[in-house]
Short mmCIF file of C-alpha atoms in Angstrom, two decimals:
data_model
loop_
_atom_site.label_atom_id
_atom_site.label_comp_id
_atom_site.label_asym_id
_atom_site.label_seq_id
_atom_site.Cartn_x
_atom_site.Cartn_y
_atom_site.Cartn_z
CA MET A 1 88.98 149.55 -66.18
CA SER A 2 87.30 146.40 -67.46
CA ILE A 3 87.41 145.20 -71.06
CA THR A 4 84.81 143.10 -72.85
CA ASP A 5 83.57 142.43 -76.37
CA VAL A 6 79.96 143.52 -75.90
CA LEU A 7 78.39 145.57 -73.11
CA ILE A 8 74.69 144.71 -72.92
CA VAL A 9 72.56 147.32 -71.18
CA GLY A 10 69.28 145.87 -69.91
CA ALA A 11 68.56 142.37 -68.60
CA GLY A 12 65.04 141.76 -69.81
CA PRO A 13 64.30 138.91 -72.23
CA THR A 14 65.97 140.74 -75.13
CA GLY A 15 69.22 141.46 -73.30
CA LEU A 16 69.32 138.00 -71.73
CA ALA A 17 68.76 136.32 -75.10
CA LEU A 18 71.53 138.40 -76.68
CA ALA A 19 73.90 137.50 -73.84
CA ILE A 20 73.10 133.79 -74.13
CA TRP A 21 73.58 133.65 -77.91
CA LEU A 22 76.79 135.69 -77.85
CA THR A 23 78.25 133.60 -75.03
CA LYS A 24 77.40 130.39 -76.88
CA LEU A 25 79.25 131.82 -79.87
CA GLY A 26 82.36 132.54 -77.82
CA VAL A 27 81.90 136.29 -77.38
CA ALA A 28 82.81 137.90 -74.04
CA VAL A 29 79.90 139.92 -72.65
CA ARG A 30 78.90 141.99 -69.66
CA ILE A 31 75.21 142.46 -69.01
CA ILE A 32 74.03 145.17 -66.61
CA ASP A 33 70.64 146.29 -65.36
CA LYS A 34 69.77 149.32 -63.25
CA ALA A 35 67.16 147.34 -61.27
CA ALA A 36 68.57 145.85 -58.08
CA THR A 37 66.49 142.67 -58.34
CA LEU A 38 64.69 140.57 -60.91
CA ALA A 39 61.13 141.79 -61.44
CA THR A 40 58.38 139.68 -59.85
CA THR A 41 55.37 140.85 -61.87
CA THR A 42 54.04 138.86 -64.81
CA ARG A 43 54.11 141.61 -67.51
CA ALA A 44 54.47 140.00 -70.98
CA LEU A 45 52.97 136.53 -71.31
CA ALA A 46 52.92 135.23 -74.88
CA VAL A 47 55.88 133.25 -76.20
CA GLN A 48 55.24 132.61 -79.88
CA ALA A 49 56.16 129.44 -81.75
CA ARG A 50 58.98 131.10 -83.68
CA THR A 51 60.61 132.20 -80.44
CA LEU A 52 60.40 128.64 -79.11
CA GLU A 53 62.02 127.37 -82.31
CA LEU A 54 64.89 129.81 -81.85
CA TYR A 55 65.18 128.82 -78.20
CA ALA A 56 65.64 125.23 -79.36
CA GLN A 57 69.13 126.30 -80.49
CA ILE A 58 70.15 126.79 -76.87
CA GLY A 59 70.17 123.34 -75.31
CA ARG A 60 66.48 122.82 -76.00
CA LEU A 61 65.49 125.93 -74.09
CA GLY A 62 62.32 125.95 -76.18
CA ASP A 63 61.24 122.69 -74.59
CA ALA A 64 61.98 124.05 -71.11
CA VAL A 65 59.81 127.12 -71.72
CA ALA A 66 57.05 125.05 -73.31
CA ALA A 67 57.00 122.62 -70.37
CA ARG A 68 56.23 125.46 -67.93
CA SER A 69 53.66 127.19 -70.11
CA ALA A 70 49.95 127.05 -70.75
CA HIS A 71 49.29 126.26 -74.42
CA LEU A 72 46.69 128.24 -76.37
CA THR A 73 45.42 127.35 -79.83
CA GLY A 74 42.98 130.15 -80.47
CA PRO A 75 40.51 132.48 -78.77
CA ASN A 76 36.88 132.14 -77.77
CA LEU A 77 34.91 135.13 -79.05
CA TRP A 78 32.21 136.67 -76.86
CA VAL A 79 29.73 139.30 -78.00
CA GLY A 80 26.95 140.74 -75.87
CA GLY A 81 27.42 138.24 -73.06
CA THR A 82 27.27 135.21 -75.39
CA ARG A 83 30.12 132.97 -76.51
CA ARG A 84 29.77 133.11 -80.30
CA ALA A 85 32.69 131.04 -81.58
CA ARG A 86 35.99 129.36 -80.88
CA LEU A 87 38.62 130.28 -83.47
CA ASP A 88 40.95 127.29 -83.26
CA PHE A 89 44.08 126.99 -85.42
CA ALA A 90 45.36 123.74 -83.87
CA ASP A 91 44.68 121.61 -86.94
CA VAL A 92 46.91 123.74 -89.18
CA ALA A 93 49.57 124.50 -86.56
CA VAL A 94 50.35 120.87 -85.75
CA GLY A 95 51.98 120.25 -89.11
CA MET A 96 54.00 123.47 -89.15
CA THR A 97 56.13 123.39 -86.01
CA ALA A 98 57.15 121.38 -82.99
CA TYR A 99 55.37 124.08 -80.96
CA PRO A 100 51.85 124.33 -82.47
CA TYR A 101 50.46 126.82 -79.96
CA ILE A 102 51.00 130.13 -78.21
CA ALA A 103 52.88 129.45 -74.97
CA ILE A 104 51.72 131.52 -71.99
CA LEU A 105 54.41 132.04 -69.37
CA PRO A 106 54.63 135.05 -67.01
CA GLN A 107 57.63 137.18 -67.86
CA ASP A 108 59.20 136.89 -64.42
CA GLU A 109 59.29 133.09 -64.75
CA HIS A 110 60.49 133.39 -68.34
CA GLU A 111 63.30 135.73 -67.33
CA GLN A 112 64.35 133.41 -64.52
CA LEU A 113 64.77 130.57 -67.02
CA LEU A 114 66.96 132.81 -69.16
CA VAL A 115 68.97 134.00 -66.16
CA ASP A 116 69.57 130.40 -65.08
CA ARG A 117 70.65 129.41 -68.58
CA LEU A 118 73.02 132.38 -68.77
CA CYS A 119 74.47 131.52 -65.36
CA SER A 120 75.13 127.97 -66.55
CA LEU A 121 77.28 129.55 -69.27
CA GLY A 122 79.30 131.45 -66.68
CA VAL A 123 77.75 134.92 -67.03
CA VAL A 124 75.96 136.71 -64.17
CA VAL A 125 73.73 139.76 -64.57
CA GLU A 126 75.27 142.79 -62.83
CA ARG A 127 72.24 144.31 -61.12
CA GLY A 128 72.03 147.74 -59.57
CA THR A 129 74.35 148.99 -62.30
CA ARG A 130 73.39 151.68 -64.77
CA LEU A 131 74.95 153.22 -67.84
CA GLU A 132 75.91 156.84 -67.21
CA SER A 133 77.50 157.66 -70.57
CA PHE A 134 79.63 156.30 -73.37
CA VAL A 135 81.82 157.64 -76.16
CA GLU A 136 83.16 155.89 -79.22
CA ASP A 137 86.89 155.77 -79.81
CA VAL A 138 87.19 155.45 -83.58
CA GLU A 139 90.94 154.85 -83.58
CA ALA A 140 90.73 152.13 -80.93
CA ALA A 141 87.62 150.62 -82.56
CA SER A 142 85.90 150.51 -79.19
CA VAL A 143 83.46 152.24 -76.88
CA ARG A 144 84.36 153.62 -73.46
CA ALA A 145 81.37 153.49 -71.11
CA VAL A 146 80.94 154.99 -67.65
CA LEU A 147 78.95 152.76 -65.30
CA GLN A 148 77.45 153.64 -61.92
CA LYS A 149 77.03 150.88 -59.35
CA GLY A 150 74.85 151.04 -56.24
CA GLY A 151 73.34 154.18 -54.79
CA GLY A 152 69.74 153.16 -55.41
CA GLU A 153 66.86 154.03 -53.10
CA GLU A 154 67.37 150.87 -51.08
CA GLU A 155 71.16 150.91 -51.30
CA GLU A 156 73.10 152.15 -48.27
CA GLU A 157 76.52 152.25 -49.96
CA GLU A 158 77.64 155.16 -52.08
CA GLU A 159 77.72 155.03 -55.84
CA GLU A 160 80.81 153.53 -57.39
CA GLU A 161 81.95 154.60 -60.85
CA GLU A 162 83.59 152.19 -63.26
CA ILE A 163 84.98 152.50 -66.78
CA CYS A 164 84.17 149.66 -69.17
CA GLU A 165 85.76 149.39 -72.59
CA ALA A 166 83.80 147.33 -75.11
CA ARG A 167 83.89 146.72 -78.83
CA TYR A 168 80.13 147.30 -79.00
CA VAL A 169 77.29 148.54 -76.78
CA ALA A 170 73.87 146.90 -77.13
CA GLY A 171 70.91 148.88 -75.83
CA CYS A 172 68.29 146.43 -74.57
CA ASP A 173 67.10 148.85 -71.91
CA GLY A 174 63.49 149.40 -72.85
CA ALA A 175 61.30 152.24 -74.02
CA HIS A 176 63.15 154.80 -71.87
CA SER A 177 66.53 153.60 -73.14
CA ASP A 178 69.64 155.34 -71.83
CA VAL A 179 71.59 153.98 -74.79
CA ARG A 180 69.16 155.55 -77.25
CA ARG A 181 69.27 158.84 -75.32
CA ILE A 182 73.06 158.95 -75.39
CA MET A 183 73.06 158.06 -79.09
CA GLY A 184 70.75 161.02 -79.69
CA THR A 185 68.46 158.89 -81.82
CA GLY A 186 64.88 160.03 -82.25
CA PHE A 187 61.96 157.81 -81.27
CA PRO A 188 59.05 159.09 -83.39
CA GLY A 189 55.54 157.78 -82.99
CA ASP A 190 52.51 158.42 -80.84
CA THR A 191 50.53 157.36 -77.80
CA TYR A 192 47.15 155.66 -78.04
CA GLU A 193 44.22 157.65 -76.72
CA GLN A 194 42.83 154.86 -74.59
CA VAL A 195 44.06 153.94 -71.13
CA PHE A 196 44.33 150.20 -70.56
CA TYR A 197 44.35 148.11 -67.44
CA VAL A 198 46.02 144.83 -66.57
CA ALA A 199 44.87 142.68 -63.67
CA ASP A 200 46.05 139.27 -62.53
CA ILE A 201 43.06 137.66 -60.85
CA GLU A 202 41.56 134.56 -59.34
CA ALA A 203 37.91 134.09 -60.25
CA THR A 204 35.21 131.65 -61.27
CA GLY A 205 32.98 131.47 -64.30
CA PRO A 206 32.85 129.91 -67.78
CA ALA A 207 35.73 132.09 -69.02
CA MET A 208 38.06 130.66 -66.36
CA ASN A 209 38.52 127.32 -68.13
CA GLY A 210 42.18 127.59 -69.12
CA GLU A 211 41.46 128.99 -72.58
CA LEU A 212 41.82 132.41 -74.18
CA HIS A 213 38.65 134.52 -74.23
CA LEU A 214 38.07 137.82 -76.05
CA CYS A 215 34.97 139.84 -75.30
CA VAL A 216 34.23 142.25 -78.13
CA ASP A 217 31.52 144.69 -77.17
CA SER A 218 30.24 147.81 -78.87
CA HIS A 219 31.51 149.89 -75.94
CA ASP A 220 34.20 147.75 -74.35
CA PHE A 221 36.92 145.17 -74.88
CA LEU A 222 38.37 142.52 -72.59
CA GLY A 223 40.88 139.72 -72.99
CA VAL A 224 41.09 136.83 -70.51
CA ILE A 225 44.42 135.00 -70.67
CA PRO A 226 44.88 131.88 -68.51
CA LEU A 227 47.75 131.73 -66.04
CA ALA A 228 49.24 128.77 -64.23
CA GLY A 229 47.20 127.80 -61.21
CA LYS A 230 43.58 126.92 -60.72
CA GLN A 231 41.15 129.67 -61.76
CA CYS A 232 43.93 132.21 -62.40
CA ALA A 233 43.99 134.59 -65.36
CA ARG A 234 45.19 137.93 -66.62
CA LEU A 235 42.62 140.49 -67.72
CA ILE A 236 43.49 143.16 -70.27
CA GLY A 237 40.83 145.77 -70.89
CA ILE A 238 40.04 149.39 -71.64
CA VAL A 239 39.54 151.90 -68.86
CA THR A 240 35.93 153.02 -69.18
CA PRO A 241 35.03 156.66 -68.48
CA PRO A 242 34.48 157.20 -64.75
CA PRO A 243 31.14 158.23 -63.33
CA PRO A 244 30.75 161.83 -62.12
CA PRO A 245 32.63 162.31 -58.82
CA SER A 246 30.67 162.24 -55.62
CA GLU A 247 31.81 163.50 -52.24
CA SER A 248 30.20 160.51 -50.57
CA SER A 249 31.79 157.87 -52.81
CA PRO A 250 34.29 155.48 -51.18
CA ALA A 251 37.97 156.12 -51.78
CA SER A 252 38.79 152.68 -53.08
CA SER A 253 37.89 149.03 -53.09
CA SER A 254 39.44 146.94 -50.36
CA SER A 255 39.60 143.86 -52.59
CA SER A 256 42.22 145.36 -54.88
CA SER A 257 43.78 148.39 -53.22
CA SER A 258 46.79 146.46 -51.97
CA ALA A 259 47.56 145.26 -55.48
CA SER A 260 47.34 148.59 -57.26
CA THR A 261 50.48 150.27 -58.55
CA SER A 262 51.52 153.89 -58.49
CA PRO A 263 51.68 154.82 -62.21
CA THR A 264 47.89 154.91 -62.63
CA PRO A 265 45.65 157.73 -63.80
CA PRO A 266 43.91 159.49 -60.89
CA HIS A 267 40.50 158.29 -62.10
CA ALA A 268 41.51 154.60 -62.17
CA SER A 269 43.16 153.71 -58.89
CA THR A 270 41.59 150.26 -58.44
CA PHE A 271 40.20 147.42 -60.46
CA GLU A 272 36.66 148.24 -59.37
CA HIS A 273 36.95 151.61 -61.09
CA VAL A 274 37.79 150.09 -64.48
CA ARG A 275 36.11 146.71 -64.63
CA GLY A 276 33.65 147.79 -67.36
CA ARG A 277 30.65 145.93 -68.72
CA ALA A 278 32.74 143.20 -70.32
CA VAL A 279 33.62 141.67 -66.95
CA ASP A 280 29.95 141.11 -66.25
CA GLU A 281 29.26 139.92 -69.80
CA LEU A 282 31.96 137.24 -69.47
CA LYS A 283 30.20 136.15 -66.28
CA LEU A 284 33.30 136.42 -64.09
CA GLN A 285 32.47 135.88 -60.42
CA ASN A 286 34.23 135.85 -57.05
CA ILE A 287 37.03 138.02 -58.38
CA HIS A 288 40.13 138.43 -56.24
CA VAL A 289 42.77 140.79 -57.65
CA ASN A 290 46.42 139.86 -57.06
CA TRP A 291 47.99 142.59 -59.17
CA PHE A 292 46.61 145.60 -60.98
CA THR A 293 47.95 148.50 -63.01
CA THR A 294 46.93 150.83 -65.81
CA TYR A 295 49.00 152.15 -68.67
CA ARG A 296 48.95 153.86 -72.03
CA ALA A 297 50.22 151.97 -75.07
CA HIS A 298 52.55 153.57 -77.57
CA HIS A 299 53.70 152.93 -81.11
CA ARG A 300 57.19 154.19 -81.91
CA VAL A 301 60.22 153.12 -83.95
CA ALA A 302 63.71 154.55 -83.48
CA ASN A 303 65.14 156.56 -86.37
CA ARG A 304 68.25 154.38 -86.30
CA PHE A 305 68.93 150.93 -84.86
CA ARG A 306 72.68 151.40 -85.24
CA GLN A 307 75.01 154.32 -84.78
CA GLY A 308 78.66 153.35 -84.99
CA ARG A 309 79.34 150.83 -82.26
CA ALA A 310 76.04 151.29 -80.45
CA LEU A 311 72.96 149.28 -81.41
CA LEU A 312 69.36 149.23 -80.19
CA LEU A 313 67.21 146.13 -79.67
CA GLY A 314 63.73 145.33 -78.39
CA ASP A 315 61.69 148.10 -76.78
CA ALA A 316 64.68 150.43 -77.01
CA ALA A 317 64.26 150.28 -80.80
CA HIS A 318 60.51 149.80 -81.24
CA ILE A 319 57.35 149.70 -79.16
CA HIS A 320 53.84 148.98 -80.34
CA SER A 321 50.40 147.96 -79.19
CA PRO A 322 49.97 144.71 -77.24
CA ALA A 323 47.83 143.26 -80.04
CA GLY A 324 48.87 139.69 -80.78
CA GLY A 325 51.52 139.39 -78.08
CA GLN A 326 54.37 140.39 -80.41
CA GLY A 327 56.54 142.82 -78.44
CA MET A 328 58.78 140.57 -76.34
CA ASN A 329 59.07 138.03 -79.14
CA THR A 330 60.22 140.71 -81.57
CA GLY A 331 62.94 141.80 -79.16
CA ILE A 332 64.18 138.23 -78.80
CA GLY A 333 64.20 137.97 -82.59
CA ASP A 334 66.32 141.13 -82.70
CA ALA A 335 68.82 139.51 -80.34
CA VAL A 336 69.14 136.29 -82.35
CA ASN A 337 69.51 138.25 -85.60
CA LEU A 338 72.28 140.44 -84.20
CA ALA A 339 74.22 137.88 -82.14
CA TRP A 340 75.66 135.75 -84.94
CA LYS A 341 76.58 138.85 -86.94
CA MET A 342 78.42 140.39 -84.00
CA ALA A 343 80.23 137.11 -83.38
CA ALA A 344 81.36 136.88 -87.01
CA VAL A 345 82.62 140.47 -87.04
CA LEU A 346 84.43 140.13 -83.71
CA ASP A 347 86.06 136.90 -84.90
CA GLY A 348 87.27 138.57 -88.09
CA ARG A 349 85.12 136.37 -90.33
CA ALA A 350 83.02 139.24 -91.69
CA PRO A 351 83.39 143.00 -92.20
CA ASP A 352 81.84 145.48 -89.80
CA SER A 353 79.31 146.34 -92.51
CA LEU A 354 77.60 143.02 -91.80
CA LEU A 355 76.05 144.74 -88.77
CA ASP A 356 74.27 147.16 -91.09
CA THR A 357 72.05 144.27 -92.19
CA TYR A 358 70.68 144.11 -88.64
CA GLU A 359 68.84 147.40 -89.08
CA GLN A 360 67.97 146.58 -92.68
CA GLU A 361 66.24 143.37 -91.65
CA ARG A 362 64.84 144.10 -88.21
CA GLY A 363 63.97 147.74 -88.87
CA ARG A 364 61.78 146.79 -91.80
CA PHE A 365 60.02 144.15 -89.73
CA ALA A 366 59.52 146.52 -86.79
CA ARG A 367 57.91 149.17 -88.97
CA THR A 368 55.65 146.60 -90.63
CA LEU A 369 54.68 145.20 -87.23
CA VAL A 370 53.88 148.63 -85.80
CA ASP A 371 51.65 149.36 -88.77
CA THR A 372 49.89 145.98 -88.58
CA THR A 373 49.30 145.97 -84.83
CA ASP A 374 48.25 149.62 -84.95
CA ARG A 375 45.47 148.85 -87.42
CA ALA A 376 44.34 145.77 -85.48
CA PHE A 377 44.45 147.64 -82.20
CA GLY A 378 42.53 150.56 -83.63
CA PHE A 379 39.79 148.28 -84.89
CA MET A 380 39.44 146.54 -81.53
CA THR A 381 39.39 149.70 -79.41
CA LYS A 382 37.91 152.51 -81.49
CA ARG A 383 35.12 154.40 -79.73
CA GLY A 384 31.81 155.48 -81.24
CA TRP A 385 28.53 153.71 -81.93
CA LEU A 386 29.30 152.95 -85.59
CA ALA A 387 32.75 151.53 -84.85
CA GLY A 388 31.31 149.50 -81.99
CA TRP A 389 28.47 148.15 -84.12
CA ILE A 390 30.85 147.12 -86.92
CA ARG A 391 33.23 145.49 -84.44
CA SER A 392 30.47 143.51 -82.74
CA ALA A 393 28.93 142.39 -86.03
CA PHE A 394 32.31 141.36 -87.42
CA ALA A 395 33.13 139.30 -84.34
CA ALA A 396 29.69 137.72 -84.10
CA TYR A 397 29.02 136.85 -87.73
CA VAL A 398 32.07 137.30 -89.98
CA MET A 399 34.95 135.83 -87.94
CA PRO A 400 33.25 132.46 -87.28
CA VAL A 401 32.63 132.03 -91.00
CA LEU A 402 36.15 133.06 -91.99
CA PHE A 403 37.71 130.58 -89.56
CA CYS A 404 35.87 127.75 -91.29
CA PHE A 405 38.46 128.10 -94.05
CA ARG A 406 41.76 126.33 -93.48
CA ALA A 407 43.69 129.04 -95.33
CA VAL A 408 42.42 131.67 -92.90
CA ARG A 409 43.35 129.59 -89.86
CA ARG A 410 46.79 128.97 -91.32
CA ARG A 411 47.35 132.64 -92.06
CA ALA A 412 46.23 133.60 -88.56
CA PHE A 413 48.68 131.21 -86.93
CA CYS A 414 51.55 132.17 -89.25
CA GLY A 415 50.99 135.83 -88.44
CA LEU A 416 50.84 135.37 -84.67
CA SER A 417 53.79 132.98 -84.59
CA GLN A 418 55.93 135.31 -86.75
CA PHE A 419 56.44 132.59 -89.35
CA VAL A 420 55.51 135.16 -92.00
CA LEU A 421 58.62 137.18 -91.17
CA ASP A 422 61.14 136.95 -93.99
CA TYR A 423 64.28 138.77 -95.05
CA ALA A 424 63.55 138.95 -98.76
CA GLY A 425 65.32 141.99 -100.10
CA SER A 426 68.08 141.85 -97.51
CA ALA A 427 71.68 142.14 -98.66
CA LEU A 428 72.17 138.71 -97.08
CA THR A 429 69.46 137.06 -99.16
CA GLY A 430 70.71 135.46 -102.35
CA ALA A 431 68.67 135.35 -105.53
CA ASP A 432 66.80 132.09 -105.97
CA ALA A 433 67.97 130.08 -108.94
CA ALA A 434 65.33 130.00 -111.67
CA ALA A 435 65.58 126.23 -111.69
CA ALA A 436 64.14 126.09 -108.17
CA ALA A 437 60.77 127.39 -109.33
CA ALA A 438 60.89 125.21 -112.41
CA ALA A 439 61.41 122.18 -110.19
CA GLY A 440 58.24 122.97 -108.29
CA GLY A 441 59.64 124.28 -105.01
CA THR A 442 57.98 127.17 -103.20
CA VAL A 443 60.47 127.71 -100.35
CA ARG A 444 62.42 130.88 -101.02
CA ALA A 445 65.58 132.55 -99.78
CA GLY A 446 64.93 134.89 -96.87
CA GLU A 447 62.27 132.67 -95.31
CA ARG A 448 62.32 130.58 -92.17
CA VAL A 449 63.23 127.02 -93.09
CA PRO A 450 59.93 125.08 -92.88
CA TRP A 451 59.62 122.48 -90.15
CA VAL A 452 59.02 118.89 -91.28
CA LYS A 453 58.40 115.95 -88.98
CA ILE A 454 60.15 112.89 -90.34
CA GLY A 455 57.88 109.91 -89.81
CA GLY A 456 54.71 109.80 -87.73
CA GLY A 457 52.31 112.70 -87.39
CA GLY A 458 52.81 116.35 -86.55
CA GLY A 459 53.64 117.85 -83.20
CA GLY A 460 56.82 117.72 -81.17
CA GLY A 461 59.14 114.83 -80.46
CA GLY A 462 60.89 112.44 -82.79
CA GLN A 463 63.18 113.40 -85.63
CA ASP A 464 62.61 116.52 -87.69
CA ASN A 465 64.60 118.70 -90.06
CA HIS A 466 65.20 121.33 -87.37
CA GLU A 467 67.42 119.00 -85.31
CA SER A 468 70.61 120.24 -86.98
CA LEU A 469 69.62 123.86 -86.27
CA GLN A 470 70.75 123.41 -82.68
CA HIS A 471 74.18 124.26 -84.06
CA ILE A 472 74.45 128.05 -84.35
CA GLU A 473 76.40 128.12 -87.58
CA TRP A 474 76.14 128.33 -91.34
CA GLN A 475 74.99 124.99 -92.73
CA LEU A 476 73.48 123.29 -95.75
CA HIS A 477 70.36 121.16 -96.09
CA VAL A 478 69.66 118.89 -99.03
CA TYR A 479 66.31 117.13 -99.35
CA GLY A 480 66.94 114.14 -101.58
CA THR A 481 70.44 113.28 -102.82
CA ALA A 482 73.47 115.51 -102.35
CA ARG A 483 75.90 115.90 -105.22
CA GLU A 484 79.32 114.40 -104.58
CA GLN A 485 81.00 117.73 -105.35
CA LEU A 486 78.93 119.40 -102.63
CA ILE A 487 79.81 116.73 -100.08
CA VAL A 488 83.52 117.14 -100.81
CA TRP A 489 83.29 120.94 -100.66
CA CYS A 490 81.52 120.91 -97.29
CA LYS A 491 84.14 118.61 -95.77
CA ALA A 492 86.96 120.77 -97.12
CA ASN A 493 85.40 123.99 -95.83
CA GLY A 494 84.12 122.77 -92.47
CA MET A 495 80.47 123.35 -93.27
CA ARG A 496 77.79 121.13 -91.78
CA LEU A 497 75.77 119.29 -94.45
CA THR A 498 72.56 117.48 -93.50
CA VAL A 499 70.96 115.28 -96.15
CA PHE A 500 67.36 114.14 -95.73
CA GLU A 501 65.86 111.24 -97.61
CA TRP A 502 63.20 112.64 -99.94
CA VAL A 503 59.68 112.03 -98.64
CA ALA A 504 56.26 113.36 -99.55
CA GLU A 505 56.28 115.71 -96.54
CA HIS A 506 59.24 117.60 -98.01
CA ALA A 507 57.36 118.21 -101.23
CA SER A 508 54.30 119.35 -99.26
CA ALA A 509 56.47 121.81 -97.33
CA GLY A 510 57.66 123.35 -100.60
CA PHE A 511 61.21 122.03 -100.81
CA THR A 512 62.86 121.33 -104.17
CA LYS A 513 64.26 117.82 -104.47
CA ASP A 514 68.08 117.66 -104.47
CA ALA A 515 68.44 121.45 -104.14
CA ALA A 516 70.92 122.93 -101.68
CA TYR A 517 69.50 125.21 -98.97
CA LEU A 518 72.10 127.46 -97.38
CA LEU A 519 70.96 128.32 -93.85
CA ARG A 520 72.13 131.25 -91.78
CA PRO A 521 73.09 130.76 -88.11
CA ASP A 522 69.68 132.22 -87.14
CA THR A 523 67.95 129.45 -89.18
CA TYR A 524 66.73 131.64 -92.04
CA ILE A 525 67.44 130.58 -95.62
CA ALA A 526 70.21 132.61 -97.25
CA LEU A 527 70.26 130.90 -100.64
CA VAL A 528 68.31 128.25 -102.55
CA ASP A 529 70.48 126.59 -105.17
CA ALA A 530 68.60 124.07 -107.30
CA GLU A 531 71.89 123.09 -108.96
CA ALA A 532 73.55 122.38 -105.59
CA GLU A 533 76.82 123.65 -107.05
CA PRO A 534 79.68 124.52 -104.66
CA ARG A 535 80.65 127.46 -106.87
CA ASN A 536 77.27 129.09 -106.16
CA ILE A 537 77.82 128.73 -102.42
CA GLU A 538 81.33 130.13 -102.71
CA GLN A 539 80.08 133.06 -104.76
CA TYR A 540 77.47 133.88 -102.12
CA PHE A 541 80.12 134.21 -99.41
CA SER A 542 82.75 135.94 -101.52
CA GLU A 543 80.31 138.64 -102.64
CA ARG A 544 79.56 139.43 -98.99
CA GLN A 545 83.12 138.95 -97.69
CA ILE A 546 81.93 136.38 -95.16
CA CYS A 547 83.97 133.40 -94.01
CA PRO A 548 81.33 130.87 -92.89
CA SER A 549 83.63 128.75 -90.76
CA SER A 550 86.49 129.42 -88.35
CA LYS A 551 88.26 126.37 -89.76
#
C-alpha cells in the first residue's frame, strides 16, 4: 500500500496545475490518468491572461507558455461574406497586465509544458492507471483508494490492483469523472441542441492571416482561430442540416476521411458534410483537413464540489459552452484556488473547514460562468429567421459602434481574461475599512491585485508589482510608505512585505496610498486596511484560525 497526501485523478491541465502547485508548496502527491499516453490532439486552445499571471508564480511558466503561443487581441467580424469590423482591445489590455492578449496554444503542447515542469519537480504522471473506488476512513482522517494499472486495449499485461491511502482525493478527471460518480454527486444541466464541429486545417484566403475571425450569418456561425504554422487554423462551426440522402451520393470525402474521428453523428462523418455557407463566405480556399470531429456541448455544474475528503475540479465539477475559451482556464483557476488551502490544512496551519471556501468561491464563479456563456452561446447559435436577422444586424452595425468606446473594449477584455472574477462575499474576504474609500481607492478585498508597470509603458518586461507574487504565500503590499509598526510586525511573523514608492500609476490603478493590502497565496486581495495596523491583520487571521507562516 502506498501513502500520499493528495491523490490527483486526471492529468489534464487542471490536474497537472494542481500537482505543480501542491508540489511547490511541499505537499506529497500522486497523479494518475487512465490514458496510456499524452493526448496528441489540439482540443482547447485559449490561455487567458489571468491564467498566464497565475502561471508566473511557477518559475515564470506564464512566459514559457506565452513564448510558444499566438497572441490575439480581438476578433474580425464577418457578415454576409464581408469583413465588417475588427474589435481590438489591445489599447486597453496593454496597461492592465504583462500578458495583454489571448494566448493560443494547442492543448497537447500546453500539457507537455506542464508535464515537463512537474517532472522537474520530481513528480511523474502515472499513466494507464485508473481509479476503481475509494472510501473515506473518518477515524484515520484519510481516503483508501483502489487503483487499477494496465489492462488497457493496447496493454498485453494483466491488470494490477493497488491500494493508495491519501489524505484527500482530487477529481480532475473530466466530464465523465469517476471521482464524481463514486461520490454520488449529481451533475445537473443540459445539452445544447446544436451539433458542432472542430477542424484543424491548412488553407488560404483573407481569413488565414494569423488573426481571429468570426463569421456571423443569419443561418450559420464559424470561428477561425490561428494555429502555429503557416496558413494553419482551427475552425469551429455548427453542423448544418444534411441534404436528403441519395443512393448515388459518395460515401465520404477523401480529403478529410482519414482525419475524422469515431464519436460523430451518422450524418456528419466528414468535414465536407458540415462545412456550411460560412466557409465560403470567409473565402477559405485550398482546404486540407488535418483533424476533424463533431460534438455536442453541455452546460452542467456539480451539486457539490466537496464531499468529505473528495473534491472536484475543472470539467469534473462544471462544463459549459466553448464561448469565450473559458473552460480550461476555469479548471486551472480551480486548481490554484484549492492548492494553497490544501497545503495549509495539511501543514496544520488552518482548519479543515478552510477547504469549504473552495466550493464557496469556485462554485459561485462556475454557476455565473455557465449562465453567462449559455446566454452568449444561445445568441450566437439560435436558429430561426428572426434570431438570425437580429444576430447579423447586431454584428454588422451595433458591435462596431460599441467597440469605439474604451469602456466597452476594457469590459470585453476583463471578461475574457477572467479579471472580473472576484471573491467578494467569501468567508476569506475581509471587510474593507471605510477609510479606504474615503482616501479615494477603488481596489477592494476579494479582487485580483491590479497589475502596475513601474516605469516605462505597459506590456511585459521590467519591474512591476506582480514580481513578489512569484512567492506562493501570504504577503503584504503597501503603495507609498509603510508604517514602522507594520514593518516590525512582518519581520516578527515571517510575512513578506513589499513597499512600492507611490507613483501616479498606482493611483490610476485604484490603490489607496499607504494602505496595507493583504494578499492571499493565489494573488487575490484578502483585506484592504487603510490604517495599515498590525492588529487588523492579526484579527483577520485569528478570526479564521489561519497561521499565515510556518515560521
